[in-house]
PDB file of C-alpha atoms and ligand atoms in Angstrom:
ATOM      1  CA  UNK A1499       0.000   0.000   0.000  1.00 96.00           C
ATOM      2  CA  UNK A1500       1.340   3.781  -0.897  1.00 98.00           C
ATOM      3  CA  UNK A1501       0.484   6.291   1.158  1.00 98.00           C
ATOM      4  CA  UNK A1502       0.166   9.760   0.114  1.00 98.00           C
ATOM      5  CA  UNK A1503       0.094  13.167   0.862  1.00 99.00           C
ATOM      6  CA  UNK A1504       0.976  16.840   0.516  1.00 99.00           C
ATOM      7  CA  UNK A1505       0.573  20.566   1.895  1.00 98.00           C
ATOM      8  CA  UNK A1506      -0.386  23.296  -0.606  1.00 98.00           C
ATOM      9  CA  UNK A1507       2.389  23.653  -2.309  1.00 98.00           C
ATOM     10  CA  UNK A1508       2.645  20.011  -3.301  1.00 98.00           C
ATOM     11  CA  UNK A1509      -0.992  19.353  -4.025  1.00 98.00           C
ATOM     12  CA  UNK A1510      -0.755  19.405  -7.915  1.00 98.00           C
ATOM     13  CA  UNK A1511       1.753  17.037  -7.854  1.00 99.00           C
ATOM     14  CA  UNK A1512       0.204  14.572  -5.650  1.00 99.00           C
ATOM     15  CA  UNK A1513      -2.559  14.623  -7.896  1.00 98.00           C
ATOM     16  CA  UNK A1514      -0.639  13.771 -10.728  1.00 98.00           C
ATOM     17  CA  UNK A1515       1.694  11.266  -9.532  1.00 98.00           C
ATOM     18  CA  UNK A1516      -1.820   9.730  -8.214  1.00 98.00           C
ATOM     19  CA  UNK A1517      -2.516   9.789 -12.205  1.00 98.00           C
ATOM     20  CA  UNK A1518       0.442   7.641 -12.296  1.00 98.00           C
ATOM     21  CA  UNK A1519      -0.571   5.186  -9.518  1.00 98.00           C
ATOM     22  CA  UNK A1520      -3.523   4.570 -11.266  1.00 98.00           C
ATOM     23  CA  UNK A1521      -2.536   3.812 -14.674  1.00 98.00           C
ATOM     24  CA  UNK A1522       0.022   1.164 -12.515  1.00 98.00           C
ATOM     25  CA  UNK A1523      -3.128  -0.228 -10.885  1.00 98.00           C
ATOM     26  CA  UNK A1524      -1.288   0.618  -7.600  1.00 98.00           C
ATOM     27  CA  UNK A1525      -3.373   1.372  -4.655  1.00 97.00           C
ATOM     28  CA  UNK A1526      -2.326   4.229  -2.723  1.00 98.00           C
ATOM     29  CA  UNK A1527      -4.372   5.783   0.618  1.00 98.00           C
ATOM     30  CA  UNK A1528      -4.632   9.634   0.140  1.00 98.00           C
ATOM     31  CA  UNK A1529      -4.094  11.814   3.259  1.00 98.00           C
ATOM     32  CA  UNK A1530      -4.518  14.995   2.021  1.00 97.00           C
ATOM     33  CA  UNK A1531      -4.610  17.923   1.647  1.00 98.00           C
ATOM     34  CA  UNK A1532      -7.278  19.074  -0.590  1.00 98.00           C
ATOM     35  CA  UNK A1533      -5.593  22.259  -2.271  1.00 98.00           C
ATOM     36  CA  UNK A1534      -6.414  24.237   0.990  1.00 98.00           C
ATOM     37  CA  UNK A1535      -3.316  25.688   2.881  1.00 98.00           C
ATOM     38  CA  UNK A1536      -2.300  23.049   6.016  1.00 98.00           C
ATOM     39  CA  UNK A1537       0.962  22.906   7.540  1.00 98.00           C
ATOM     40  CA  UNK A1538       3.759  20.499   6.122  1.00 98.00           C
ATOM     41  CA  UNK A1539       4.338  18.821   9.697  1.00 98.00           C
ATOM     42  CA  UNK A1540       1.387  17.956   9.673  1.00 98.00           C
ATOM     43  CA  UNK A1541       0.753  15.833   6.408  1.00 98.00           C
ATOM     44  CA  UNK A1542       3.839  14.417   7.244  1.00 98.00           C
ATOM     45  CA  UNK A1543       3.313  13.102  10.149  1.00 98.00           C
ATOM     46  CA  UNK A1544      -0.104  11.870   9.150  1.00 98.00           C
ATOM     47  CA  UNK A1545       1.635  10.065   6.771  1.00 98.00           C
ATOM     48  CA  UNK A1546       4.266   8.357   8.237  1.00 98.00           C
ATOM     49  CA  UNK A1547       1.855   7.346  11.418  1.00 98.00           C
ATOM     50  CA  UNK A1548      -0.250   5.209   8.754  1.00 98.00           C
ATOM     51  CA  UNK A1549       3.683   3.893   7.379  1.00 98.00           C
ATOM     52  CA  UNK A1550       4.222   2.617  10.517  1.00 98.00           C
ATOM     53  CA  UNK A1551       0.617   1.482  11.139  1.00 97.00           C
ATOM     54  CA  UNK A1552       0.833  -0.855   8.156  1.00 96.00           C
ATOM     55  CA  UNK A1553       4.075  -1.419   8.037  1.00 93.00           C
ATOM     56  CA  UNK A1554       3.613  -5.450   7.993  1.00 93.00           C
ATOM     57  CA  UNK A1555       2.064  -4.756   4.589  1.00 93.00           C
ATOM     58  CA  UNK A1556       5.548  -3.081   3.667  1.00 94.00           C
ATOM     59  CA  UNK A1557       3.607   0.237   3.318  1.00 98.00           C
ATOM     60  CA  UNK A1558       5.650   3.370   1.769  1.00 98.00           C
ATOM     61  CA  UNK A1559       4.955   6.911   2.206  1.00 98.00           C
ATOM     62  CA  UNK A1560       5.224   9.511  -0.289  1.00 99.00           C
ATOM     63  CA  UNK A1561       5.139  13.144   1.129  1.00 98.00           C
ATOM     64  CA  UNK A1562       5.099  16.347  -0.796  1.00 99.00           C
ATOM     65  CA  UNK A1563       5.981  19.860   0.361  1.00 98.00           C
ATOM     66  CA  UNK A1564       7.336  22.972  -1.554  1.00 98.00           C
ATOM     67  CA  UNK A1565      10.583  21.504  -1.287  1.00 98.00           C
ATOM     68  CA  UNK A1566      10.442  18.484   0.054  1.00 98.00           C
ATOM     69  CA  UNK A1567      12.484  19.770   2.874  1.00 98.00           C
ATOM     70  CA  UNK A1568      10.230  20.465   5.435  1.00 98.00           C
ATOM     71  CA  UNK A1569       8.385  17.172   4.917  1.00 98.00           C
ATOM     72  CA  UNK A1570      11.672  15.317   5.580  1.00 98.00           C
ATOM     73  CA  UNK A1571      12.780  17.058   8.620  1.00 98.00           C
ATOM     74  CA  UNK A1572       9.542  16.457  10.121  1.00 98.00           C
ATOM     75  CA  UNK A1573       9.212  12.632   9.105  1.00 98.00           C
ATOM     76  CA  UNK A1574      12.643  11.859  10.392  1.00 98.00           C
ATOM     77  CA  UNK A1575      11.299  12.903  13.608  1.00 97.00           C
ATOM     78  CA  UNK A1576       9.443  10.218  13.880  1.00 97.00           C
ATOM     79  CA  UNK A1577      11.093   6.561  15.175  1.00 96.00           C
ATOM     80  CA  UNK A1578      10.715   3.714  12.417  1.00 97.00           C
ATOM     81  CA  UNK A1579      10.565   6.485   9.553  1.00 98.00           C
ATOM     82  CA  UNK A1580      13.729   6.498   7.511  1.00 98.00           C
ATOM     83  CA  UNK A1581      12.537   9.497   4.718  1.00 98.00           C
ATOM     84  CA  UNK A1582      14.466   9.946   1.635  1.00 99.00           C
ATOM     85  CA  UNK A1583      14.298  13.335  -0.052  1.00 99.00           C
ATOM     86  CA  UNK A1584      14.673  12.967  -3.429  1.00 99.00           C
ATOM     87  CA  UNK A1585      15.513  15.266  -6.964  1.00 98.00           C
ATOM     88  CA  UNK A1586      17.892  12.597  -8.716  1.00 98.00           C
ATOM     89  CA  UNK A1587      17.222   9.078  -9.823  1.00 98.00           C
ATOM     90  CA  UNK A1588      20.283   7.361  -8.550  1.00 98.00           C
ATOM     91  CA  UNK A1589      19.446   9.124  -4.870  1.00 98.00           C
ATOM     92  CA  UNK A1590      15.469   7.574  -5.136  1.00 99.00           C
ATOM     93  CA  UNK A1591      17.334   3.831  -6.237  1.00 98.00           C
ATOM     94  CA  UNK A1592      19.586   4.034  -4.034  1.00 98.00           C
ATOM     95  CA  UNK A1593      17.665   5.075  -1.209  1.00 98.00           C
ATOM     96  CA  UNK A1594      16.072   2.159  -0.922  1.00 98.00           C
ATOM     97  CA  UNK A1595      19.326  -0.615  -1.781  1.00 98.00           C
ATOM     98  CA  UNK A1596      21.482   0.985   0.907  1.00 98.00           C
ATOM     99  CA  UNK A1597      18.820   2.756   3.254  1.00 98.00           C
ATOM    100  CA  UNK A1598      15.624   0.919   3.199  1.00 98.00           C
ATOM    101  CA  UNK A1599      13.765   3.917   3.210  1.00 98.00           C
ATOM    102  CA  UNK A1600      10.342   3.991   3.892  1.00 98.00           C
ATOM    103  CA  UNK A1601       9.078   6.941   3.093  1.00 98.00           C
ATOM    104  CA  UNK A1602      10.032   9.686  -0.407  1.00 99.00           C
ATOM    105  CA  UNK A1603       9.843  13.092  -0.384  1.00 99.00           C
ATOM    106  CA  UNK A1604       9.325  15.200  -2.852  1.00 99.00           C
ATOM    107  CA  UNK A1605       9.584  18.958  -3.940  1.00 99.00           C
ATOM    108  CA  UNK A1606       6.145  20.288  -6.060  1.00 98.00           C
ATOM    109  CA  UNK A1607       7.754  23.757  -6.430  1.00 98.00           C
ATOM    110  CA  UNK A1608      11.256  21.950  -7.424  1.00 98.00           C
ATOM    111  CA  UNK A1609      10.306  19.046  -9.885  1.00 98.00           C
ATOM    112  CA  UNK A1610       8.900  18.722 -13.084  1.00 98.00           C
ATOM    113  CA  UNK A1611       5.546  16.192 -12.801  1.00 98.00           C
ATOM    114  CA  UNK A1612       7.660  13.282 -15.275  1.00 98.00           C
ATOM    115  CA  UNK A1613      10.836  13.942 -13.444  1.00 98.00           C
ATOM    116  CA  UNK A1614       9.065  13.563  -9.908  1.00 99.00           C
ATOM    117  CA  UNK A1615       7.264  10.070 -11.869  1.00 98.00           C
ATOM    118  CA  UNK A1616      10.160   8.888 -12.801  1.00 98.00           C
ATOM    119  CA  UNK A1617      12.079   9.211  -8.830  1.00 99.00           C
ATOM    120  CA  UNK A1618       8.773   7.316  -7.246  1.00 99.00           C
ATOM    121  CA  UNK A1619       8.468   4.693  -9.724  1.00 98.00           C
ATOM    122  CA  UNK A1620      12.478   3.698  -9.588  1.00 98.00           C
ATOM    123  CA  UNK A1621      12.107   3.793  -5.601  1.00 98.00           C
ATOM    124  CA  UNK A1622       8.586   1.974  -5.608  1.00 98.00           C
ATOM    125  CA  UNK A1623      10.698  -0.707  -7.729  1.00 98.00           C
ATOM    126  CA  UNK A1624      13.627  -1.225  -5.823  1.00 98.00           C
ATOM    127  CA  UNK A1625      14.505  -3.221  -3.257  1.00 98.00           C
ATOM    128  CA  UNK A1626      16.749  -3.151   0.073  1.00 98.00           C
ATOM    129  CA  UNK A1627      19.867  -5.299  -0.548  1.00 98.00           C
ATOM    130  CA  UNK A1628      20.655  -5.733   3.080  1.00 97.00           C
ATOM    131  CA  UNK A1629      24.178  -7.534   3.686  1.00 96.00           C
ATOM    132  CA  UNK A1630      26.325  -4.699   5.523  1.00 97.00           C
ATOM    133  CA  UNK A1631      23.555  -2.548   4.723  1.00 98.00           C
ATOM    134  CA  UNK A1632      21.234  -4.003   7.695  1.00 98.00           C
ATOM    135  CA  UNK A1633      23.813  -3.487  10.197  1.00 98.00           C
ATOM    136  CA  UNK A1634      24.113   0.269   8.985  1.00 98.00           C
ATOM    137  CA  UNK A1635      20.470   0.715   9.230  1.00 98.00           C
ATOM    138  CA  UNK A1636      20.080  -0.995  12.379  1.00 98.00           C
ATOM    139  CA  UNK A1637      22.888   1.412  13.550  1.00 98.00           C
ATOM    140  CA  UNK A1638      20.142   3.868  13.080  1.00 98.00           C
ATOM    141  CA  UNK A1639      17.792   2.336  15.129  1.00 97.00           C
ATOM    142  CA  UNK A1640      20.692   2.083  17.675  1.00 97.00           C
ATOM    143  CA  UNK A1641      20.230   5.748  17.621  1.00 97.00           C
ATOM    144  CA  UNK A1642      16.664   5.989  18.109  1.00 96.00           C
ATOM    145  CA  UNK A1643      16.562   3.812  21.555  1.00 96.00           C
ATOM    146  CA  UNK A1644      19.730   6.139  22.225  1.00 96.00           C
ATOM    147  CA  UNK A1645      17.082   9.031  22.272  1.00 93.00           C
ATOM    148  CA  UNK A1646      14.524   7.378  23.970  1.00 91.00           C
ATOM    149  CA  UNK A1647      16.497   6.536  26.535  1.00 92.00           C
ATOM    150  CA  UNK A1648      17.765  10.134  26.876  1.00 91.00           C
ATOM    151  CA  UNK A1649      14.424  11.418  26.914  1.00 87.00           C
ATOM    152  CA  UNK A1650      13.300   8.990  29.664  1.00 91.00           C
ATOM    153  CA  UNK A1651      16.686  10.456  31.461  1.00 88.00           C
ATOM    154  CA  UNK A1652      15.344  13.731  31.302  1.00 77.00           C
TER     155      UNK A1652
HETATM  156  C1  RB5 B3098       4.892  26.263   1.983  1.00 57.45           C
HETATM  157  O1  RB5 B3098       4.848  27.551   1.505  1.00 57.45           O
HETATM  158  C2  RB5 B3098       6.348  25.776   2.012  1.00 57.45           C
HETATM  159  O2  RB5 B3098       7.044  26.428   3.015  1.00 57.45           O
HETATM  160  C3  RB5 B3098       6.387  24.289   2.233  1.00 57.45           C
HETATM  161  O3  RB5 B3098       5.671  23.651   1.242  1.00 57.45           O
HETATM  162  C4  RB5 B3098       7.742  23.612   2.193  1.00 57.45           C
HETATM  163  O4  RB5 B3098       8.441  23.923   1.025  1.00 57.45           O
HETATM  164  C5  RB5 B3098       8.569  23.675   3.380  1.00 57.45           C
HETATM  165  O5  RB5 B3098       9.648  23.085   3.455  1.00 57.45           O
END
């Protein structure tokens, strides 16, 4: 399952790269927004809540922003969410081979509607290799008990 979503300035492209999900037959959940001005946190973390919700179902988020900047700050945030942001194709491939990412961001003010295509459907389509790769990612899990742990410190 893909799950989708944008602020304002992302909306037209998260309509068309739904356009694109379609014509795949790929199902995708659509968390807004409608056009209307929200905040990017928001979305995002909307988002990557439902990622890690379904997350047995290998679920992927796809969040859109001006930028795609504030969208990944804000999803990184969040423990379990590894976002990628994303303007070149071997970055989107490669994303998910060496950093099982589980979430793509994307910039509607910064990419062109094939382009932006083009970086989902290579990252949709590729898988984590794992090897020396797991024990990299799992070093940033390491990281996110770390914080817990500080936090509970506090
Ligand atoms: C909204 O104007 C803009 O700030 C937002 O979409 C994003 O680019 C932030 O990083």
């Amino acid at each position: 399952m893909i799950i989708i979503g944008s602020d304002h300035a992302g909306y037209a492209l998260k309509e068309s790269l739904k356009q694109n999900l379609e014509k795949q037959n790929l199902a995708y959940v659509d968390c807004g927004c409608d056009g209307s001005s929200v905040d990017y946190p928001d979305i995002a973390e909307t988002v990557c809540r439902r990622v890690l919700k379904d997350s047995a179902s290998n679920a992927k988020g796809v969040i859109i922003c001006g930028t795609g900047v504030g969208v990944s700050i804000a999803a990184n945030k969040i423990v379990g969410i590894r976002a990628a942001l994303c303007a070149d194709y071997y970055t989107a491939k490669y994303t998910r081979k060496h950093n099982d990412s589980n979430v793509i961001c994307l910039g509607g003010r910064t990419l062109g509607a094939d382009v932006a295509w083009e970086l989902l459907n290579v990252w949709l389509n590729t898988e984590f290799i794992g090897g020396r790769h797991s024990m990299r990612v799992n070093k940033i899990k390491s990281i996110e008990e770390r914080e817990n742990k500080e936090k509970n410190n506090e």
